[in-house]
């Protein structure tokens, strides 16, 4: 029997390897704006974060310049970046097993919702999710808002749900939403040697999709 009635997945670095498309789009933005190419240091750890925070914080843009950069990024992502994603090995099987077990399966991602839905459709797994939540064009929703929207759609309580994610952004969102979390260390955020005692909401961690399935469907 499943351990949880609702399982909410982060997308980038959790369900799919989306790094190639995301990083290529950030480089495209820099080139389009006449800026130097982004260095590995500038791009380190940005996957899964909110675009407005990345451009104003990490890249030091003004809010108005960030709006322009985000528009360029999203237009290029819709044309090219979205097509570069790949499911992690074993993810299709895990999603199928959860769906067939009667679990409410959802996505809460800081990627724009229409991009997330199109990506899951292109990867052949959209039918395995009961709900896919992402940000709108104005970036008004935060991670905990998206988790809460998934919970509302599921009809289950926070105590009956679990978030699966690979980063501090996910852990902070889980804490604010009042849900527990399983951290994955095969993505972009958490390393295999991460000390999860700093994240009280993280109750388990998995180094592979197979380990994750063993936790969710013992």
PDB file of C-alpha atoms in Angstrom:
ATOM      1  CA  UNK A   1       0.000   0.000   0.000  1.00  0.00           C
ATOM      2  CA  UNK A   2       1.203   3.559  -0.700  1.00  0.00           C
ATOM      3  CA  UNK A   3       2.521   5.503   2.268  1.00  0.00           C
ATOM      4  CA  UNK A   4       0.768   8.749   1.225  1.00  0.00           C
ATOM      5  CA  UNK A   5      -2.549   9.679  -0.360  1.00  0.00           C
ATOM      6  CA  UNK A   6      -1.071  12.665  -2.231  1.00  0.00           C
ATOM      7  CA  UNK A   7       2.420  12.810  -3.709  1.00  0.00           C
ATOM      8  CA  UNK A   8       3.530  16.206  -5.030  1.00  0.00           C
ATOM      9  CA  UNK A   9       6.616  16.343  -7.223  1.00  0.00           C
ATOM     10  CA  UNK A  10       8.928  19.203  -8.023  1.00  0.00           C
ATOM     11  CA  UNK A  11       9.773  19.060 -11.742  1.00  0.00           C
ATOM     12  CA  UNK A  12      13.301  20.312 -12.523  1.00  0.00           C
ATOM     13  CA  UNK A  13      15.848  17.897 -11.093  1.00  0.00           C
ATOM     14  CA  UNK A  14      13.159  15.652  -9.626  1.00  0.00           C
ATOM     15  CA  UNK A  15      10.917  14.314 -12.403  1.00  0.00           C
ATOM     16  CA  UNK A  16      13.049  15.320 -15.369  1.00  0.00           C
ATOM     17  CA  UNK A  17      16.563  16.393 -16.277  1.00  0.00           C
ATOM     18  CA  UNK A  18      15.817  19.854 -17.640  1.00  0.00           C
ATOM     19  CA  UNK A  19      19.250  21.427 -17.165  1.00  0.00           C
ATOM     20  CA  UNK A  20      20.360  21.504 -20.829  1.00  0.00           C
ATOM     21  CA  UNK A  21      17.352  23.536 -21.953  1.00  0.00           C
ATOM     22  CA  UNK A  22      17.358  25.889 -18.965  1.00  0.00           C
ATOM     23  CA  UNK A  23      21.055  26.705 -19.158  1.00  0.00           C
ATOM     24  CA  UNK A  24      20.926  27.157 -22.930  1.00  0.00           C
ATOM     25  CA  UNK A  25      18.086  29.659 -22.528  1.00  0.00           C
ATOM     26  CA  UNK A  26      19.976  31.692 -19.926  1.00  0.00           C
ATOM     27  CA  UNK A  27      22.910  31.906 -22.333  1.00  0.00           C
ATOM     28  CA  UNK A  28      20.542  32.922 -25.130  1.00  0.00           C
ATOM     29  CA  UNK A  29      19.198  35.752 -22.953  1.00  0.00           C
ATOM     30  CA  UNK A  30      22.711  37.035 -22.250  1.00  0.00           C
ATOM     31  CA  UNK A  31      23.593  36.991 -25.949  1.00  0.00           C
ATOM     32  CA  UNK A  32      20.322  38.692 -26.922  1.00  0.00           C
ATOM     33  CA  UNK A  33      20.954  41.508 -24.442  1.00  0.00           C
ATOM     34  CA  UNK A  34      24.576  41.963 -25.505  1.00  0.00           C
ATOM     35  CA  UNK A  35      25.941  40.626 -22.220  1.00  0.00           C
ATOM     36  CA  UNK A  36      28.946  38.315 -21.732  1.00  0.00           C
ATOM     37  CA  UNK A  37      28.188  34.582 -21.622  1.00  0.00           C
ATOM     38  CA  UNK A  38      27.161  33.364 -18.180  1.00  0.00           C
ATOM     39  CA  UNK A  39      29.948  31.624 -16.316  1.00  0.00           C
ATOM     40  CA  UNK A  40      29.557  28.226 -14.631  1.00  0.00           C
ATOM     41  CA  UNK A  41      29.703  30.032 -11.279  1.00  0.00           C
ATOM     42  CA  UNK A  42      26.825  32.326 -12.260  1.00  0.00           C
ATOM     43  CA  UNK A  43      24.729  29.382 -13.393  1.00  0.00           C
ATOM     44  CA  UNK A  44      25.510  27.133 -10.446  1.00  0.00           C
ATOM     45  CA  UNK A  45      22.428  26.309  -8.393  1.00  0.00           C
ATOM     46  CA  UNK A  46      19.930  28.370 -10.376  1.00  0.00           C
ATOM     47  CA  UNK A  47      17.802  25.512 -11.712  1.00  0.00           C
ATOM     48  CA  UNK A  48      14.425  25.328 -10.032  1.00  0.00           C
ATOM     49  CA  UNK A  49      14.533  28.916  -8.792  1.00  0.00           C
ATOM     50  CA  UNK A  50      12.122  31.728  -9.627  1.00  0.00           C
ATOM     51  CA  UNK A  51      13.207  33.653 -12.732  1.00  0.00           C
ATOM     52  CA  UNK A  52      12.557  37.081 -11.244  1.00  0.00           C
ATOM     53  CA  UNK A  53      14.796  36.272  -8.281  1.00  0.00           C
ATOM     54  CA  UNK A  54      17.497  34.832 -10.545  1.00  0.00           C
ATOM     55  CA  UNK A  55      17.660  37.906 -12.787  1.00  0.00           C
ATOM     56  CA  UNK A  56      17.445  40.549 -10.094  1.00  0.00           C
ATOM     57  CA  UNK A  57      19.453  38.672  -7.466  1.00  0.00           C
ATOM     58  CA  UNK A  58      21.965  36.362  -9.105  1.00  0.00           C
ATOM     59  CA  UNK A  59      22.441  38.440 -12.259  1.00  0.00           C
ATOM     60  CA  UNK A  60      22.004  41.868 -10.650  1.00  0.00           C
ATOM     61  CA  UNK A  61      19.456  43.264 -13.097  1.00  0.00           C
ATOM     62  CA  UNK A  62      16.987  46.014 -12.401  1.00  0.00           C
ATOM     63  CA  UNK A  63      13.366  44.947 -12.189  1.00  0.00           C
ATOM     64  CA  UNK A  64      12.575  46.416 -15.603  1.00  0.00           C
ATOM     65  CA  UNK A  65      15.565  44.699 -17.238  1.00  0.00           C
ATOM     66  CA  UNK A  66      14.592  41.447 -15.510  1.00  0.00           C
ATOM     67  CA  UNK A  67      11.126  41.659 -17.047  1.00  0.00           C
ATOM     68  CA  UNK A  68      12.718  41.935 -20.513  1.00  0.00           C
ATOM     69  CA  UNK A  69      15.108  39.061 -19.769  1.00  0.00           C
ATOM     70  CA  UNK A  70      12.310  36.809 -18.552  1.00  0.00           C
ATOM     71  CA  UNK A  71      10.265  37.514 -21.674  1.00  0.00           C
ATOM     72  CA  UNK A  72      13.230  36.568 -23.900  1.00  0.00           C
ATOM     73  CA  UNK A  73      13.930  33.486 -21.793  1.00  0.00           C
ATOM     74  CA  UNK A  74      10.361  32.211 -21.945  1.00  0.00           C
ATOM     75  CA  UNK A  75       9.946  32.805 -25.660  1.00  0.00           C
ATOM     76  CA  UNK A  76      13.143  30.886 -26.392  1.00  0.00           C
ATOM     77  CA  UNK A  77      12.260  28.192 -23.857  1.00  0.00           C
ATOM     78  CA  UNK A  78       8.904  27.616 -25.534  1.00  0.00           C
ATOM     79  CA  UNK A  79      10.642  27.205 -28.895  1.00  0.00           C
ATOM     80  CA  UNK A  80      13.748  25.233 -27.960  1.00  0.00           C
ATOM     81  CA  UNK A  81      14.502  24.669 -24.284  1.00  0.00           C
ATOM     82  CA  UNK A  82      11.332  22.761 -23.505  1.00  0.00           C
ATOM     83  CA  UNK A  83      12.269  20.108 -26.069  1.00  0.00           C
ATOM     84  CA  UNK A  84      15.583  19.254 -24.355  1.00  0.00           C
ATOM     85  CA  UNK A  85      14.133  17.652 -21.200  1.00  0.00           C
ATOM     86  CA  UNK A  86      14.406  13.937 -20.414  1.00  0.00           C
ATOM     87  CA  UNK A  87      12.658  11.883 -17.740  1.00  0.00           C
ATOM     88  CA  UNK A  88      14.949  10.385 -15.153  1.00  0.00           C
ATOM     89  CA  UNK A  89      15.416   6.637 -15.528  1.00  0.00           C
ATOM     90  CA  UNK A  90      12.604   4.781 -13.796  1.00  0.00           C
ATOM     91  CA  UNK A  91      10.371   7.844 -13.398  1.00  0.00           C
ATOM     92  CA  UNK A  92       7.707   6.674 -15.847  1.00  0.00           C
ATOM     93  CA  UNK A  93       7.421   3.393 -13.962  1.00  0.00           C
ATOM     94  CA  UNK A  94       7.199   5.165 -10.595  1.00  0.00           C
ATOM     95  CA  UNK A  95       4.495   7.553 -11.774  1.00  0.00           C
ATOM     96  CA  UNK A  96       2.525   4.667 -13.271  1.00  0.00           C
ATOM     97  CA  UNK A  97       2.774   2.666 -10.042  1.00  0.00           C
ATOM     98  CA  UNK A  98       1.610   5.601  -7.920  1.00  0.00           C
ATOM     99  CA  UNK A  99      -1.253   6.392 -10.283  1.00  0.00           C
ATOM    100  CA  UNK A 100      -2.381   2.769 -10.416  1.00  0.00           C
ATOM    101  CA  UNK A 101      -2.263   2.576  -6.595  1.00  0.00           C
ATOM    102  CA  UNK A 102      -4.877   5.322  -6.298  1.00  0.00           C
ATOM    103  CA  UNK A 103      -2.479   8.041  -5.159  1.00  0.00           C
ATOM    104  CA  UNK A 104      -3.262  11.647  -6.134  1.00  0.00           C
ATOM    105  CA  UNK A 105      -0.145  12.573  -8.141  1.00  0.00           C
ATOM    106  CA  UNK A 106       0.720  16.235  -8.726  1.00  0.00           C
ATOM    107  CA  UNK A 107       3.457  18.630  -9.783  1.00  0.00           C
ATOM    108  CA  UNK A 108       4.270  21.933  -8.070  1.00  0.00           C
ATOM    109  CA  UNK A 109       6.922  23.757 -10.075  1.00  0.00           C
ATOM    110  CA  UNK A 110       8.276  27.281 -10.375  1.00  0.00           C
ATOM    111  CA  UNK A 111       8.272  26.689 -14.120  1.00  0.00           C
ATOM    112  CA  UNK A 112       5.396  28.386 -15.924  1.00  0.00           C
ATOM    113  CA  UNK A 113       2.352  26.158 -15.759  1.00  0.00           C
ATOM    114  CA  UNK A 114       1.752  25.902 -19.499  1.00  0.00           C
ATOM    115  CA  UNK A 115       5.402  24.931 -20.032  1.00  0.00           C
ATOM    116  CA  UNK A 116       5.190  22.250 -17.344  1.00  0.00           C
ATOM    117  CA  UNK A 117       2.025  20.783 -18.818  1.00  0.00           C
ATOM    118  CA  UNK A 118       3.410  20.790 -22.354  1.00  0.00           C
ATOM    119  CA  UNK A 119       6.659  19.177 -21.183  1.00  0.00           C
ATOM    120  CA  UNK A 120       4.851  16.378 -19.381  1.00  0.00           C
ATOM    121  CA  UNK A 121       2.708  15.818 -22.469  1.00  0.00           C
ATOM    122  CA  UNK A 122       5.768  15.697 -24.720  1.00  0.00           C
ATOM    123  CA  UNK A 123       7.436  13.221 -22.347  1.00  0.00           C
ATOM    124  CA  UNK A 124       4.366  10.992 -22.402  1.00  0.00           C
ATOM    125  CA  UNK A 125       3.416  11.203 -18.726  1.00  0.00           C
ATOM    126  CA  UNK A 126       0.814  13.986 -18.502  1.00  0.00           C
ATOM    127  CA  UNK A 127      -1.967  11.404 -18.064  1.00  0.00           C
ATOM    128  CA  UNK A 128      -0.263  10.110 -14.908  1.00  0.00           C
ATOM    129  CA  UNK A 129      -0.706  13.436 -13.075  1.00  0.00           C
ATOM    130  CA  UNK A 130      -3.996  14.514 -11.560  1.00  0.00           C
ATOM    131  CA  UNK A 131      -2.792  18.096 -11.208  1.00  0.00           C
ATOM    132  CA  UNK A 132       0.080  20.190 -12.591  1.00  0.00           C
ATOM    133  CA  UNK A 133       0.606  23.562 -10.940  1.00  0.00           C
ATOM    134  CA  UNK A 134       3.162  26.185 -11.971  1.00  0.00           C
ATOM    135  CA  UNK A 135       3.628  29.934 -11.941  1.00  0.00           C
ATOM    136  CA  UNK A 136       1.759  32.355 -14.155  1.00  0.00           C
ATOM    137  CA  UNK A 137       3.343  34.949 -16.427  1.00  0.00           C
ATOM    138  CA  UNK A 138       3.458  37.446 -13.549  1.00  0.00           C
ATOM    139  CA  UNK A 139       5.363  35.048 -11.255  1.00  0.00           C
ATOM    140  CA  UNK A 140       2.985  35.759  -8.376  1.00  0.00           C
ATOM    141  CA  UNK A 141       2.921  32.261  -6.896  1.00  0.00           C
ATOM    142  CA  UNK A 142       5.619  30.884  -4.610  1.00  0.00           C
ATOM    143  CA  UNK A 143       6.451  27.231  -3.985  1.00  0.00           C
ATOM    144  CA  UNK A 144       4.251  26.930  -0.911  1.00  0.00           C
ATOM    145  CA  UNK A 145       1.328  28.482  -2.830  1.00  0.00           C
ATOM    146  CA  UNK A 146       1.675  25.843  -5.537  1.00  0.00           C
ATOM    147  CA  UNK A 147       1.847  23.033  -2.990  1.00  0.00           C
ATOM    148  CA  UNK A 148      -1.287  24.363  -1.314  1.00  0.00           C
ATOM    149  CA  UNK A 149      -3.130  24.498  -4.639  1.00  0.00           C
ATOM    150  CA  UNK A 150      -2.252  20.840  -5.238  1.00  0.00           C
ATOM    151  CA  UNK A 151      -3.534  19.941  -1.779  1.00  0.00           C
ATOM    152  CA  UNK A 152      -6.800  21.760  -2.407  1.00  0.00           C
ATOM    153  CA  UNK A 153      -7.297  19.854  -5.666  1.00  0.00           C
ATOM    154  CA  UNK A 154      -6.517  16.529  -3.995  1.00  0.00           C
ATOM    155  CA  UNK A 155      -8.959  17.006  -1.116  1.00  0.00           C
ATOM    156  CA  UNK A 156      -6.370  15.554   1.252  1.00  0.00           C
ATOM    157  CA  UNK A 157      -4.732  17.141   4.263  1.00  0.00           C
ATOM    158  CA  UNK A 158      -1.111  18.219   4.528  1.00  0.00           C
ATOM    159  CA  UNK A 159      -0.543  15.283   6.867  1.00  0.00           C
ATOM    160  CA  UNK A 160      -1.649  12.866   4.128  1.00  0.00           C
ATOM    161  CA  UNK A 161       0.738  14.358   1.558  1.00  0.00           C
ATOM    162  CA  UNK A 162       4.444  14.374   0.786  1.00  0.00           C
ATOM    163  CA  UNK A 163       6.557  16.658  -1.396  1.00  0.00           C
ATOM    164  CA  UNK A 164       9.370  15.198  -3.496  1.00  0.00           C
ATOM    165  CA  UNK A 165      12.089  17.713  -4.340  1.00  0.00           C
ATOM    166  CA  UNK A 166      15.780  18.257  -4.886  1.00  0.00           C
ATOM    167  CA  UNK A 167      16.545  21.682  -3.439  1.00  0.00           C
ATOM    168  CA  UNK A 168      16.377  24.189  -0.605  1.00  0.00           C
ATOM    169  CA  UNK A 169      13.587  25.959  -2.491  1.00  0.00           C
ATOM    170  CA  UNK A 170      11.530  22.787  -2.225  1.00  0.00           C
ATOM    171  CA  UNK A 171      12.369  22.299   1.460  1.00  0.00           C
ATOM    172  CA  UNK A 172      11.417  25.883   2.300  1.00  0.00           C
ATOM    173  CA  UNK A 173       8.179  25.548   0.340  1.00  0.00           C
ATOM    174  CA  UNK A 174       7.318  22.320   2.109  1.00  0.00           C
ATOM    175  CA  UNK A 175       7.917  23.910   5.504  1.00  0.00           C
ATOM    176  CA  UNK A 176       5.704  26.897   4.727  1.00  0.00           C
ATOM    177  CA  UNK A 177       2.965  24.630   3.357  1.00  0.00           C
ATOM    178  CA  UNK A 178       3.139  22.335   6.383  1.00  0.00           C
ATOM    179  CA  UNK A 179       3.961  19.173   4.453  1.00  0.00           C
ATOM    180  CA  UNK A 180       6.757  16.669   4.947  1.00  0.00           C
ATOM    181  CA  UNK A 181       9.311  16.071   2.224  1.00  0.00           C
ATOM    182  CA  UNK A 182      11.471  13.366   0.709  1.00  0.00           C
ATOM    183  CA  UNK A 183      14.650  14.888  -0.717  1.00  0.00           C
ATOM    184  CA  UNK A 184      16.250  13.431  -3.833  1.00  0.00           C
ATOM    185  CA  UNK A 185      19.987  13.773  -4.312  1.00  0.00           C
ATOM    186  CA  UNK A 186      20.146  12.867  -8.017  1.00  0.00           C
ATOM    187  CA  UNK A 187      18.982  16.352  -9.102  1.00  0.00           C
ATOM    188  CA  UNK A 188      20.568  19.790  -9.025  1.00  0.00           C
ATOM    189  CA  UNK A 189      20.303  20.980  -5.432  1.00  0.00           C
ATOM    190  CA  UNK A 190      21.012  18.523  -2.642  1.00  0.00           C
ATOM    191  CA  UNK A 191      24.254  16.551  -2.730  1.00  0.00           C
ATOM    192  CA  UNK A 192      24.483  12.906  -1.606  1.00  0.00           C
ATOM    193  CA  UNK A 193      26.308  14.022   1.559  1.00  0.00           C
ATOM    194  CA  UNK A 194      23.848  16.792   2.474  1.00  0.00           C
ATOM    195  CA  UNK A 195      23.148  17.095   6.200  1.00  0.00           C
ATOM    196  CA  UNK A 196      19.366  17.012   6.285  1.00  0.00           C
ATOM    197  CA  UNK A 197      19.238  17.801   9.991  1.00  0.00           C
ATOM    198  CA  UNK A 198      19.040  21.433   8.864  1.00  0.00           C
ATOM    199  CA  UNK A 199      15.707  20.633   7.206  1.00  0.00           C
ATOM    200  CA  UNK A 200      13.287  19.231   9.810  1.00  0.00           C
ATOM    201  CA  UNK A 201      10.573  18.763   7.214  1.00  0.00           C
ATOM    202  CA  UNK A 202      12.780  16.309   5.268  1.00  0.00           C
ATOM    203  CA  UNK A 203      11.927  12.888   6.683  1.00  0.00           C
ATOM    204  CA  UNK A 204      13.788  10.743   4.158  1.00  0.00           C
ATOM    205  CA  UNK A 205      16.039  11.019   1.117  1.00  0.00           C
ATOM    206  CA  UNK A 206      16.709   9.005  -2.030  1.00  0.00           C
ATOM    207  CA  UNK A 207      19.760   8.812  -4.273  1.00  0.00           C
ATOM    208  CA  UNK A 208      17.838   7.294  -7.193  1.00  0.00           C
ATOM    209  CA  UNK A 209      14.327   6.951  -8.542  1.00  0.00           C
ATOM    210  CA  UNK A 210      14.423   3.292  -7.510  1.00  0.00           C
ATOM    211  CA  UNK A 211      15.166   4.273  -3.900  1.00  0.00           C
ATOM    212  CA  UNK A 212      12.347   6.802  -4.073  1.00  0.00           C
ATOM    213  CA  UNK A 213       9.907   4.155  -5.271  1.00  0.00           C
ATOM    214  CA  UNK A 214      10.928   1.842  -2.435  1.00  0.00           C
ATOM    215  CA  UNK A 215      10.087   4.622   0.056  1.00  0.00           C
ATOM    216  CA  UNK A 216       6.768   5.598  -1.521  1.00  0.00           C
ATOM    217  CA  UNK A 217       5.557   2.107  -2.370  1.00  0.00           C
ATOM    218  CA  UNK A 218       7.126  -0.324   0.126  1.00  0.00           C
TER     219      UNK A 218
END
